[in-house]
Coordinates of C-alpha atoms in Angstrom, one line a residue:
X392 CA 73.2 -85.8 82.8
X393 CA 72.6 -82.4 82.0
X394 CA 73.4 -81.0 84.8
X395 CA 76.9 -82.7 85.3
X396 CA 77.6 -81.6 81.5
X397 CA 80.7 -79.2 81.9
X398 CA 78.3 -77.6 78.9
X399 CA 75.5 -76.2 80.8
X400 CA 73.9 -73.6 77.9
X401 CA 72.6 -77.0 76.0
X402 CA 68.7 -76.8 74.5
X403 CA 66.3 -79.3 75.8
X404 CA 66.7 -80.3 72.1
X405 CA 69.1 -82.0 72.8
X406 CA 68.8 -83.6 76.2
X407 CA 65.0 -85.1 74.3
X408 CA 66.4 -86.6 71.6
X409 CA 64.7 -84.0 68.9
X410 CA 67.4 -81.7 68.3
X411 CA 71.7 -81.8 67.0
X412 CA 74.2 -80.9 68.8
X413 CA 77.3 -79.5 66.6
X414 CA 81.7 -80.1 67.0
X415 CA 84.6 -80.3 64.8
X416 CA 85.8 -83.1 63.3
X417 CA 89.0 -82.7 65.3
X418 CA 87.0 -82.4 68.5
X419 CA 85.6 -85.3 70.6
X420 CA 82.6 -83.8 73.4
X421 CA 83.0 -87.4 74.9
X422 CA 84.8 -85.4 77.8
X423 CA 82.5 -82.9 78.4
X424 CA 79.5 -85.6 79.8
X425 CA 79.9 -88.2 83.0
X426 CA 79.6 -91.4 83.0
X427 CA 76.5 -93.4 83.7
X428 CA 76.7 -96.0 86.3
X429 CA 73.5 -98.5 86.9
X430 CA 73.7 -100.6 89.9
X431 CA 72.1 -103.6 90.0
X432 CA 71.5 -106.2 92.8
X433 CA 73.3 -109.7 92.1
X434 CA 71.5 -113.0 92.8
X435 CA 72.8 -113.2 96.7
X436 CA 70.9 -109.7 97.9
X437 CA 73.3 -108.6 100.3
X438 CA 75.6 -108.4 97.2
X439 CA 74.9 -105.6 94.0
X440 CA 77.3 -104.9 90.8
X441 CA 77.9 -101.9 89.0
X442 CA 77.5 -101.8 85.1
X443 CA 78.9 -97.9 83.3
X444 CA 79.1 -96.7 80.2
X445 CA 80.8 -93.9 78.3
X446 CA 80.1 -91.2 77.1
X447 CA 80.4 -92.6 73.5
X448 CA 77.6 -94.5 73.6
X449 CA 75.1 -92.6 74.6
X450 CA 76.6 -89.2 72.3
X451 CA 75.8 -91.1 69.2
X452 CA 77.3 -89.7 65.6
X453 CA 74.3 -89.1 63.4
X454 CA 75.6 -87.2 60.8
X455 CA 79.1 -84.7 59.2
X456 CA 78.2 -81.6 57.6
X457 CA 81.1 -80.8 55.4
X458 CA 83.8 -80.9 55.9
X459 CA 84.6 -79.3 59.5
X460 CA 81.1 -80.2 61.3
X461 CA 80.1 -83.5 63.2
X462 CA 76.3 -83.3 64.7
X463 CA 75.9 -86.0 67.7
X464 CA 71.9 -87.3 69.8
X465 CA 71.7 -87.3 73.0
X466 CA 70.6 -91.1 72.9
X467 CA 68.6 -91.9 76.1
X468 CA 65.0 -90.9 76.8
X469 CA 63.5 -90.2 79.9
X470 CA 60.5 -92.2 81.2
X471 CA 58.5 -90.8 84.9
X472 CA 57.8 -93.9 85.8
X473 CA 60.0 -96.6 85.0
X474 CA 64.4 -97.7 84.0
X475 CA 64.7 -99.6 81.2
X476 CA 68.1 -100.1 80.2
X477 CA 67.2 -100.0 76.3
X478 CA 69.9 -101.0 73.3
X479 CA 72.0 -97.6 74.5
X480 CA 73.1 -98.8 77.3
X481 CA 73.1 -102.9 75.9
X482 CA 75.0 -102.5 73.1
X483 CA 78.2 -102.0 75.5
X484 CA 77.3 -106.0 77.0
X485 CA 77.0 -108.5 76.4
X486 CA 72.9 -109.7 77.8
X487 CA 71.8 -112.8 78.1
X488 CA 67.9 -113.1 79.6
X489 CA 67.4 -116.2 81.8
X490 CA 63.6 -116.2 82.1
X491 CA 63.6 -119.6 83.6
X492 CA 65.7 -118.2 86.8
X493 CA 63.6 -115.0 86.2
X494 CA 67.5 -113.0 86.0
X495 CA 69.4 -111.4 83.9
X496 CA 73.5 -111.4 82.9
X497 CA 76.1 -108.8 82.0
X498 CA 79.3 -109.4 80.4
X499 CA 81.7 -106.8 78.9
X500 CA 81.4 -107.5 75.1
X501 CA 84.5 -106.8 73.1
X502 CA 83.0 -105.4 70.3
X503 CA 82.1 -102.2 72.6
X504 CA 85.3 -100.2 71.8
X505 CA 85.6 -96.7 70.5
X506 CA 88.9 -95.9 69.1
X507 CA 90.7 -99.1 70.9
X508 CA 89.1 -97.8 74.5
X509 CA 86.4 -100.2 76.3
X510 CA 83.2 -97.9 75.7
X511 CA 81.4 -99.6 78.7
X512 CA 82.3 -101.7 82.6
X513 CA 81.1 -103.9 84.6
X514 CA 82.5 -103.5 88.4
X515 CA 81.6 -105.5 91.7
X516 CA 80.5 -107.4 93.7
X517 CA 79.7 -104.9 96.7
X518 CA 78.0 -105.6 99.8
X519 CA 74.1 -104.3 100.0
X520 CA 74.3 -103.7 103.8
X521 CA 73.7 -99.9 103.7
X522 CA 70.9 -100.6 100.7
X523 CA 67.0 -101.0 101.8
X524 CA 66.3 -104.8 100.7
X525 CA 63.6 -103.6 98.0
X526 CA 65.0 -100.7 95.6
X527 CA 61.7 -100.5 93.5
X528 CA 59.7 -98.1 95.2
X529 CA 56.4 -99.3 95.9
X530 CA 53.3 -96.7 94.4
X531 CA 51.6 -94.9 96.2
X532 CA 48.3 -92.8 95.9
X533 CA 49.0 -89.5 96.2
X534 CA 45.2 -89.1 94.5
X535 CA 42.2 -91.1 97.4
X536 CA 40.0 -88.4 97.0
X537 CA 39.6 -89.7 93.0
X538 CA 40.2 -93.2 94.0
X539 CA 37.0 -93.4 96.2
X540 CA 35.3 -91.4 93.8
X541 CA 35.7 -94.2 91.2
X542 CA 35.2 -96.5 93.5
X543 CA 31.5 -94.7 94.2
X544 CA 30.6 -94.0 90.5
X545 CA 31.7 -98.0 89.5
X546 CA 29.0 -98.6 93.0
X547 CA 26.3 -96.5 91.3
X548 CA 26.7 -98.0 88.3
X549 CA 26.6 -101.3 89.1
X550 CA 23.2 -100.4 91.3
X551 CA 21.7 -98.7 88.6
X552 CA 22.7 -102.2 86.2
X553 CA 21.0 -104.3 89.3
X554 CA 17.9 -102.3 89.1
X555 CA 17.5 -102.6 85.3
X556 CA 18.3 -106.8 85.5
X557 CA 15.3 -107.0 88.1
X558 CA 12.9 -104.8 86.4
X559 CA 13.5 -106.6 82.5
X560 CA 13.2 -110.2 84.8
X561 CA 9.6 -109.4 86.4
X562 CA 6.6 -109.4 83.9
X563 CA 4.5 -105.9 84.2
X564 CA 1.5 -106.2 86.2
X565 CA -0.7 -104.1 84.7
X566 CA -0.9 -105.2 81.4
X567 CA -2.8 -103.6 78.6
X568 CA -5.9 -106.2 76.9
X569 CA -6.2 -105.0 73.4
X570 CA -10.1 -104.7 72.5
X571 CA -11.0 -104.9 68.5
X572 CA -11.2 -100.7 69.0
X573 CA -7.5 -100.7 69.5
X574 CA -6.5 -102.3 66.5
X575 CA -6.8 -100.1 63.6
X576 CA -7.5 -101.9 60.0
X577 CA -10.6 -101.3 57.2
X578 CA -13.4 -100.8 59.5
X579 CA -11.8 -98.6 61.8
X580 CA -12.0 -94.7 63.0
X581 CA -9.4 -93.6 60.9
X582 CA -9.8 -95.3 57.8
X583 CA -14.2 -94.5 58.2
X584 CA -13.9 -90.5 58.7
X585 CA -10.5 -90.7 55.3
X586 CA -11.0 -87.5 53.3
X587 CA -13.1 -88.5 50.3

């Protein structure tokens, strides 16, 4: 979004949600930002559909400053390893979660309008002949040395634990036999030779 936005000099704080961007109240920033689209597979894996949201949903008005400024925030958070369709996207649709069939349904919501124009779209179905059968990339282990080291350390801990358990279960071979000289009582040498 940052690369396709018509304003390239936004600070990174705006894109992370920590800073606001303000425009004159007579201006609407919607034309500066792109439409966002997500392609999802249909139940029939040879088809897909596209849900789209317009900037009116993800560039959210927050507060007005004085009589002439309106400030907005970027309503999408980044993730390094997953795609989460959150409230910003879902408020433009009716979303139905069918847990029994393990599927999610989308329909355009008539409430998702700004100034009489819809801000969400659903298009499709499209064929997926040119798309990979599995859209989710498999997790590859880029640190094989760390995996080997972790397995080696777990094996070492297991061996040490096994040795300790064996030492607890085997009775000691040499037992110290107590004699009368080992007992400390009033007759012992410590008591007999005490300072008077």
